[in-house]
Amino acid sequence: MKRILIAEDEERIAAFVEKGLRASGFTTTIAADGDTAADYARTGGFDLVILDIGLPGQDGFTVLRGLREDRVSTPVIVLTARDSVRDTVAGLEGGADDWMTKPFRFEELLARVRLRLRTAARAPEVTVLRSGDLSLDLRTRRARAGQTSVDLTAREFVLLELFLRHPGQVLTREQILSHVWGYDFDPGSNIVDVYVRALRKKLGAGRVETVRGMGYRLP
Ligand code: CA
């Protein structure tokens, strides 16, 4: 049975999430502050962490950064208030796998939980994705473009992974947003373009093609 840590200080939300997860067959533990959450998560006894950003003690960002620095690779789904999404995007370079904005429907959270658990279980099977002389090691999260080895941020990694799983295929901004950011982001946001530019800068300008009026493609 999969064990999920719920780091959430609002009792109402913690109880709502716990009830739903238990009904879906998961074992749950609640941590109501950041220090407890960090201690529990470090035990390695959890398959996934649901992490509120606004926690007493260490906030969610600090907890997450600490875990990743200590090489705790448990999948983390962050919960954040809608009005702080932009801060969250910046803060998540610390290594979250996904996030949800409050308020959310339980079914939506459950879908993300299942997806992340599946992805985590599958990760060891395929370790390197390739297209031409571009490759991405899913374990070390390092890319290679020709002879050059490239370090990626967490989001850049997910973005490149998406491209490498669909070589030659045009991906729309909406598809990229929903996959990489997992959230119905402001469609007017230019975050996809910003990250594509960052990838090009690291990998080489011709690595990601713009398909006018449609989106982006790995040639
Ligand atoms: Ca909170």
PDB file of C-alpha atoms and ligand atoms in Angstrom:
ATOM      1  CA  MET A   1       0.000   0.000   0.000  1.00  0.00           C
ATOM      2  CA  LYS A   2       1.365   3.411  -0.966  1.00  0.00           C
ATOM      3  CA  ARG A   3       2.107   5.828   1.866  1.00  0.00           C
ATOM      4  CA  ILE A   4       1.427   9.505   1.447  1.00  0.00           C
ATOM      5  CA  LEU A   5       2.588  12.331   3.678  1.00  0.00           C
ATOM      6  CA  ILE A   6       0.175  15.267   3.857  1.00  0.00           C
ATOM      7  CA  ALA A   7       2.001  18.407   5.022  1.00  0.00           C
ATOM      8  CA  GLU A   8      -0.827  20.854   5.622  1.00  0.00           C
ATOM      9  CA  ASP A   9      -1.582  23.089   8.606  1.00  0.00           C
ATOM     10  CA  GLU A  10      -5.220  23.811   7.783  1.00  0.00           C
ATOM     11  CA  GLU A  11      -7.050  21.011   9.537  1.00  0.00           C
ATOM     12  CA  ARG A  12     -10.037  21.212   7.242  1.00  0.00           C
ATOM     13  CA  ILE A  13      -7.931  20.716   4.117  1.00  0.00           C
ATOM     14  CA  ALA A  14      -5.724  18.062   5.685  1.00  0.00           C
ATOM     15  CA  ALA A  15      -8.797  16.099   6.781  1.00  0.00           C
ATOM     16  CA  PHE A  16     -10.421  16.470   3.361  1.00  0.00           C
ATOM     17  CA  VAL A  17      -7.318  15.181   1.572  1.00  0.00           C
ATOM     18  CA  GLU A  18      -6.739  12.399   4.093  1.00  0.00           C
ATOM     19  CA  LYS A  19     -10.310  11.154   3.888  1.00  0.00           C
ATOM     20  CA  GLY A  20     -10.217  11.038   0.102  1.00  0.00           C
ATOM     21  CA  LEU A  21      -6.835   9.329  -0.090  1.00  0.00           C
ATOM     22  CA  ARG A  22      -7.779   6.706   2.477  1.00  0.00           C
ATOM     23  CA  ALA A  23     -10.998   5.985   0.622  1.00  0.00           C
ATOM     24  CA  SER A  24      -8.825   5.464  -2.463  1.00  0.00           C
ATOM     25  CA  GLY A  25      -6.653   2.912  -0.719  1.00  0.00           C
ATOM     26  CA  PHE A  26      -3.667   4.953   0.406  1.00  0.00           C
ATOM     27  CA  THR A  27      -2.101   5.095   3.846  1.00  0.00           C
ATOM     28  CA  THR A  28      -1.738   8.668   5.062  1.00  0.00           C
ATOM     29  CA  THR A  29       0.125  10.653   7.706  1.00  0.00           C
ATOM     30  CA  ILE A  30      -0.475  14.335   8.413  1.00  0.00           C
ATOM     31  CA  ALA A  31       2.258  16.783   9.394  1.00  0.00           C
ATOM     32  CA  ALA A  32       0.889  20.174  10.482  1.00  0.00           C
ATOM     33  CA  ASP A  33       4.133  22.170  10.341  1.00  0.00           C
ATOM     34  CA  GLY A  34       7.194  22.389   8.149  1.00  0.00           C
ATOM     35  CA  ASP A  35       9.721  20.959  10.593  1.00  0.00           C
ATOM     36  CA  THR A  36       7.642  17.853  11.221  1.00  0.00           C
ATOM     37  CA  ALA A  37       7.014  17.469   7.503  1.00  0.00           C
ATOM     38  CA  ALA A  38      10.741  17.643   6.749  1.00  0.00           C
ATOM     39  CA  ASP A  39      11.550  15.089   9.464  1.00  0.00           C
ATOM     40  CA  TYR A  40       8.879  12.660   8.305  1.00  0.00           C
ATOM     41  CA  ALA A  41       9.779  13.000   4.630  1.00  0.00           C
ATOM     42  CA  ARG A  42      13.454  12.303   5.394  1.00  0.00           C
ATOM     43  CA  THR A  43      12.603   8.946   6.932  1.00  0.00           C
ATOM     44  CA  GLY A  44      12.120   7.658   3.385  1.00  0.00           C
ATOM     45  CA  GLY A  45       8.950   5.922   4.523  1.00  0.00           C
ATOM     46  CA  PHE A  46       6.691   7.756   2.082  1.00  0.00           C
ATOM     47  CA  ASP A  47       5.982   7.184  -1.591  1.00  0.00           C
ATOM     48  CA  LEU A  48       4.736  10.722  -2.161  1.00  0.00           C
ATOM     49  CA  VAL A  49       4.458  14.027  -0.304  1.00  0.00           C
ATOM     50  CA  ILE A  50       1.646  16.556  -0.640  1.00  0.00           C
ATOM     51  CA  LEU A  51       3.229  19.785   0.543  1.00  0.00           C
ATOM     52  CA  ASP A  52       1.477  23.029   1.422  1.00  0.00           C
ATOM     53  CA  ILE A  53       3.652  26.105   0.823  1.00  0.00           C
ATOM     54  CA  GLY A  54       2.249  28.187   3.677  1.00  0.00           C
ATOM     55  CA  LEU A  55       3.279  26.090   6.677  1.00  0.00           C
ATOM     56  CA  PRO A  56       4.248  27.209  10.186  1.00  0.00           C
ATOM     57  CA  GLY A  57       7.952  26.750  10.944  1.00  0.00           C
ATOM     58  CA  GLN A  58       9.826  26.063   7.689  1.00  0.00           C
ATOM     59  CA  ASP A  59       7.633  26.974   4.758  1.00  0.00           C
ATOM     60  CA  GLY A  60       7.039  24.504   1.943  1.00  0.00           C
ATOM     61  CA  PHE A  61       9.779  25.957  -0.257  1.00  0.00           C
ATOM     62  CA  THR A  62      12.358  25.467   2.492  1.00  0.00           C
ATOM     63  CA  VAL A  63      11.173  21.932   3.194  1.00  0.00           C
ATOM     64  CA  LEU A  64      11.376  21.031  -0.483  1.00  0.00           C
ATOM     65  CA  ARG A  65      14.784  22.582  -1.039  1.00  0.00           C
ATOM     66  CA  GLY A  66      16.131  20.789   2.028  1.00  0.00           C
ATOM     67  CA  LEU A  67      14.803  17.436   0.852  1.00  0.00           C
ATOM     68  CA  ARG A  68      16.257  17.778  -2.626  1.00  0.00           C
ATOM     69  CA  GLU A  69      19.597  18.959  -1.251  1.00  0.00           C
ATOM     70  CA  ASP A  70      19.646  15.811   0.835  1.00  0.00           C
ATOM     71  CA  ARG A  71      18.846  13.798  -2.283  1.00  0.00           C
ATOM     72  CA  VAL A  72      15.440  12.704  -1.049  1.00  0.00           C
ATOM     73  CA  SER A  73      13.776  12.057  -4.405  1.00  0.00           C
ATOM     74  CA  THR A  74      10.250  11.238  -3.192  1.00  0.00           C
ATOM     75  CA  PRO A  75       7.722  12.822  -5.578  1.00  0.00           C
ATOM     76  CA  VAL A  76       6.293  16.067  -4.187  1.00  0.00           C
ATOM     77  CA  ILE A  77       3.020  17.747  -5.157  1.00  0.00           C
ATOM     78  CA  VAL A  78       2.872  21.305  -3.899  1.00  0.00           C
ATOM     79  CA  LEU A  79      -0.324  23.036  -2.759  1.00  0.00           C
ATOM     80  CA  THR A  80      -0.408  26.768  -3.228  1.00  0.00           C
ATOM     81  CA  ALA A  81      -2.820  29.685  -3.089  1.00  0.00           C
ATOM     82  CA  ARG A  82      -4.038  30.871  -6.462  1.00  0.00           C
ATOM     83  CA  ASP A  83      -2.729  34.400  -5.985  1.00  0.00           C
ATOM     84  CA  SER A  84       0.821  33.199  -5.398  1.00  0.00           C
ATOM     85  CA  VAL A  85       1.197  30.981  -8.472  1.00  0.00           C
ATOM     86  CA  ARG A  86       3.925  33.117  -9.962  1.00  0.00           C
ATOM     87  CA  ASP A  87       6.018  33.008  -6.795  1.00  0.00           C
ATOM     88  CA  THR A  88       5.411  29.308  -6.750  1.00  0.00           C
ATOM     89  CA  VAL A  89       6.714  28.835 -10.279  1.00  0.00           C
ATOM     90  CA  ALA A  90       9.911  30.581  -9.244  1.00  0.00           C
ATOM     91  CA  GLY A  91      10.145  28.635  -6.005  1.00  0.00           C
ATOM     92  CA  LEU A  92       9.596  25.254  -7.586  1.00  0.00           C
ATOM     93  CA  GLU A  93      12.967  25.154  -9.241  1.00  0.00           C
ATOM     94  CA  GLY A  94      13.692  23.576  -5.869  1.00  0.00           C
ATOM     95  CA  GLY A  95      12.352  20.345  -7.291  1.00  0.00           C
ATOM     96  CA  ALA A  96       8.604  19.824  -7.000  1.00  0.00           C
ATOM     97  CA  ASP A  97       7.066  17.377  -9.429  1.00  0.00           C
ATOM     98  CA  ASP A  98       3.734  19.082  -9.714  1.00  0.00           C
ATOM     99  CA  TRP A  99       1.466  21.559  -8.022  1.00  0.00           C
ATOM    100  CA  MET A 100      -2.169  22.302  -7.348  1.00  0.00           C
ATOM    101  CA  THR A 101      -3.773  25.624  -6.557  1.00  0.00           C
ATOM    102  CA  LYS A 102      -6.316  25.940  -3.778  1.00  0.00           C
ATOM    103  CA  PRO A 103      -9.176  25.420  -3.910  1.00  0.00           C
ATOM    104  CA  PHE A 104      -9.018  22.153  -5.827  1.00  0.00           C
ATOM    105  CA  ARG A 105     -11.288  19.218  -6.429  1.00  0.00           C
ATOM    106  CA  PHE A 106     -10.182  16.005  -4.761  1.00  0.00           C
ATOM    107  CA  GLU A 107     -10.440  14.060  -8.028  1.00  0.00           C
ATOM    108  CA  GLU A 108      -7.946  16.422  -9.557  1.00  0.00           C
ATOM    109  CA  LEU A 109      -5.468  15.866  -6.749  1.00  0.00           C
ATOM    110  CA  LEU A 110      -6.029  12.110  -6.893  1.00  0.00           C
ATOM    111  CA  ALA A 111      -5.258  12.071 -10.618  1.00  0.00           C
ATOM    112  CA  ARG A 112      -1.983  13.905 -10.004  1.00  0.00           C
ATOM    113  CA  VAL A 113      -1.085  11.584  -7.134  1.00  0.00           C
ATOM    114  CA  ARG A 114      -1.648   8.511  -9.274  1.00  0.00           C
ATOM    115  CA  LEU A 115       0.263   9.992 -12.184  1.00  0.00           C
ATOM    116  CA  ARG A 116       3.253  10.877 -10.022  1.00  0.00           C
ATOM    117  CA  LEU A 117       3.319   7.463  -8.389  1.00  0.00           C
ATOM    118  CA  ARG A 118       3.212   5.789 -11.803  1.00  0.00           C
ATOM    119  CA  THR A 119       5.949   8.038 -13.151  1.00  0.00           C
ATOM    120  CA  ALA A 120       8.108   7.317 -10.119  1.00  0.00           C
ATOM    121  CA  ALA A 121       7.595   3.573 -10.537  1.00  0.00           C
ATOM    122  CA  ARG A 122       8.387   3.694 -14.243  1.00  0.00           C
ATOM    123  CA  ALA A 123      11.408   5.975 -14.041  1.00  0.00           C
ATOM    124  CA  PRO A 124      14.067   3.287 -13.544  1.00  0.00           C
ATOM    125  CA  GLU A 125      13.081   1.406 -16.729  1.00  0.00           C
ATOM    126  CA  VAL A 126      13.974   3.991 -19.357  1.00  0.00           C
ATOM    127  CA  THR A 127      17.022   5.888 -18.268  1.00  0.00           C
ATOM    128  CA  VAL A 128      18.141   7.781 -21.356  1.00  0.00           C
ATOM    129  CA  LEU A 129      15.967   9.444 -24.001  1.00  0.00           C
ATOM    130  CA  ARG A 130      17.607  10.287 -27.350  1.00  0.00           C
ATOM    131  CA  SER A 131      16.923  12.158 -30.530  1.00  0.00           C
ATOM    132  CA  GLY A 132      19.844  12.583 -32.925  1.00  0.00           C
ATOM    133  CA  ASP A 133      22.829  13.643 -30.845  1.00  0.00           C
ATOM    134  CA  LEU A 134      20.613  15.096 -28.142  1.00  0.00           C
ATOM    135  CA  SER A 135      20.120  12.933 -25.086  1.00  0.00           C
ATOM    136  CA  LEU A 136      18.658  13.217 -21.613  1.00  0.00           C
ATOM    137  CA  ASP A 137      19.548  11.013 -18.693  1.00  0.00           C
ATOM    138  CA  LEU A 138      16.404  10.652 -16.578  1.00  0.00           C
ATOM    139  CA  ARG A 139      18.366   9.639 -13.505  1.00  0.00           C
ATOM    140  CA  THR A 140      21.051  12.277 -13.387  1.00  0.00           C
ATOM    141  CA  ARG A 141      18.789  14.851 -15.096  1.00  0.00           C
ATOM    142  CA  ARG A 142      21.681  15.876 -17.318  1.00  0.00           C
ATOM    143  CA  ALA A 143      21.352  16.510 -21.004  1.00  0.00           C
ATOM    144  CA  ARG A 144      23.946  16.112 -23.735  1.00  0.00           C
ATOM    145  CA  ALA A 145      23.917  18.103 -26.936  1.00  0.00           C
ATOM    146  CA  GLY A 146      26.659  16.715 -29.157  1.00  0.00           C
ATOM    147  CA  GLN A 147      29.799  16.713 -27.006  1.00  0.00           C
ATOM    148  CA  THR A 148      28.435  19.214 -24.507  1.00  0.00           C
ATOM    149  CA  SER A 149      27.021  18.144 -21.156  1.00  0.00           C
ATOM    150  CA  VAL A 150      24.272  20.439 -19.875  1.00  0.00           C
ATOM    151  CA  ASP A 151      22.753  20.937 -16.428  1.00  0.00           C
ATOM    152  CA  LEU A 152      19.030  21.648 -16.395  1.00  0.00           C
ATOM    153  CA  THR A 153      16.671  23.134 -13.833  1.00  0.00           C
ATOM    154  CA  ALA A 154      13.718  21.009 -12.729  1.00  0.00           C
ATOM    155  CA  ARG A 155      11.290  22.619 -15.191  1.00  0.00           C
ATOM    156  CA  GLU A 156      13.740  22.633 -18.078  1.00  0.00           C
ATOM    157  CA  PHE A 157      14.239  18.947 -17.480  1.00  0.00           C
ATOM    158  CA  VAL A 158      10.510  18.169 -17.657  1.00  0.00           C
ATOM    159  CA  LEU A 159      10.183  20.328 -20.766  1.00  0.00           C
ATOM    160  CA  LEU A 160      13.055  18.618 -22.557  1.00  0.00           C
ATOM    161  CA  GLU A 161      11.733  15.224 -21.499  1.00  0.00           C
ATOM    162  CA  LEU A 162       8.392  16.112 -23.074  1.00  0.00           C
ATOM    163  CA  PHE A 163      10.065  17.105 -26.354  1.00  0.00           C
ATOM    164  CA  LEU A 164      12.206  13.979 -26.406  1.00  0.00           C
ATOM    165  CA  ARG A 165       9.187  11.760 -25.877  1.00  0.00           C
ATOM    166  CA  HIS A 166       7.562  13.376 -28.936  1.00  0.00           C
ATOM    167  CA  PRO A 167      10.362  14.004 -31.442  1.00  0.00           C
ATOM    168  CA  GLY A 168       9.269  15.667 -34.682  1.00  0.00           C
ATOM    169  CA  GLN A 169       5.821  16.372 -33.282  1.00  0.00           C
ATOM    170  CA  VAL A 170       4.464  19.898 -32.868  1.00  0.00           C
ATOM    171  CA  LEU A 171       3.526  20.598 -29.261  1.00  0.00           C
ATOM    172  CA  THR A 172       1.218  23.515 -28.625  1.00  0.00           C
ATOM    173  CA  ARG A 173       1.824  25.959 -25.794  1.00  0.00           C
ATOM    174  CA  GLU A 174      -1.314  24.623 -24.107  1.00  0.00           C
ATOM    175  CA  GLN A 175      -0.041  21.041 -24.282  1.00  0.00           C
ATOM    176  CA  ILE A 176       3.305  22.098 -22.899  1.00  0.00           C
ATOM    177  CA  LEU A 177       1.712  24.181 -20.130  1.00  0.00           C
ATOM    178  CA  SER A 178      -0.573  21.416 -19.002  1.00  0.00           C
ATOM    179  CA  HIS A 179       2.169  18.792 -19.082  1.00  0.00           C
ATOM    180  CA  VAL A 180       5.068  20.704 -17.600  1.00  0.00           C
ATOM    181  CA  TRP A 181       3.155  22.933 -15.210  1.00  0.00           C
ATOM    182  CA  GLY A 182       0.220  20.570 -14.738  1.00  0.00           C
ATOM    183  CA  TYR A 183      -2.153  23.409 -14.186  1.00  0.00           C
ATOM    184  CA  ASP A 184      -4.551  25.514 -16.180  1.00  0.00           C
ATOM    185  CA  PHE A 185      -2.087  28.366 -16.327  1.00  0.00           C
ATOM    186  CA  ASP A 186      -3.011  31.834 -17.591  1.00  0.00           C
ATOM    187  CA  PRO A 187      -3.058  31.208 -21.375  1.00  0.00           C
ATOM    188  CA  GLY A 188      -1.638  34.688 -21.884  1.00  0.00           C
ATOM    189  CA  SER A 189       1.443  33.709 -19.914  1.00  0.00           C
ATOM    190  CA  ASN A 190       4.698  33.575 -21.852  1.00  0.00           C
ATOM    191  CA  ILE A 191       6.281  31.090 -19.486  1.00  0.00           C
ATOM    192  CA  VAL A 192       6.559  28.397 -22.183  1.00  0.00           C
ATOM    193  CA  ASP A 193       8.439  30.779 -24.479  1.00  0.00           C
ATOM    194  CA  VAL A 194      10.699  31.794 -21.633  1.00  0.00           C
ATOM    195  CA  TYR A 195      11.615  28.175 -20.898  1.00  0.00           C
ATOM    196  CA  VAL A 196      12.068  27.276 -24.570  1.00  0.00           C
ATOM    197  CA  ARG A 197      14.489  30.204 -24.866  1.00  0.00           C
ATOM    198  CA  ALA A 198      16.342  28.946 -21.820  1.00  0.00           C
ATOM    199  CA  LEU A 199      16.614  25.461 -23.353  1.00  0.00           C
ATOM    200  CA  ARG A 200      17.893  26.853 -26.638  1.00  0.00           C
ATOM    201  CA  LYS A 201      20.489  28.872 -24.813  1.00  0.00           C
ATOM    202  CA  LYS A 202      21.749  25.761 -23.082  1.00  0.00           C
ATOM    203  CA  LEU A 203      21.398  23.236 -25.918  1.00  0.00           C
ATOM    204  CA  GLY A 204      21.913  25.347 -29.038  1.00  0.00           C
ATOM    205  CA  ALA A 205      19.536  27.616 -30.944  1.00  0.00           C
ATOM    206  CA  GLY A 206      18.430  25.033 -33.536  1.00  0.00           C
ATOM    207  CA  ARG A 207      17.492  22.337 -31.014  1.00  0.00           C
ATOM    208  CA  VAL A 208      13.892  23.477 -30.612  1.00  0.00           C
ATOM    209  CA  GLU A 209      12.019  24.782 -33.663  1.00  0.00           C
ATOM    210  CA  THR A 210       9.254  27.362 -33.533  1.00  0.00           C
ATOM    211  CA  VAL A 211       6.292  26.354 -35.682  1.00  0.00           C
ATOM    212  CA  ARG A 212       4.548  29.633 -36.324  1.00  0.00           C
ATOM    213  CA  GLY A 213       1.041  29.907 -34.946  1.00  0.00           C
ATOM    214  CA  MET A 214       1.221  26.343 -33.608  1.00  0.00           C
ATOM    215  CA  GLY A 215       3.902  25.762 -31.047  1.00  0.00           C
ATOM    216  CA  TYR A 216       7.294  24.083 -30.794  1.00  0.00           C
ATOM    217  CA  ARG A 217       8.922  20.984 -32.146  1.00  0.00           C
ATOM    218  CA  LEU A 218      12.086  18.998 -31.699  1.00  0.00           C
ATOM    219  CA  PRO A 219      13.380  18.718 -35.278  1.00  0.00           C
TER     220      PRO A 219
HETATM  221 CA    CA B   1      -1.224  26.661   4.995  1.00  0.00          CA
END
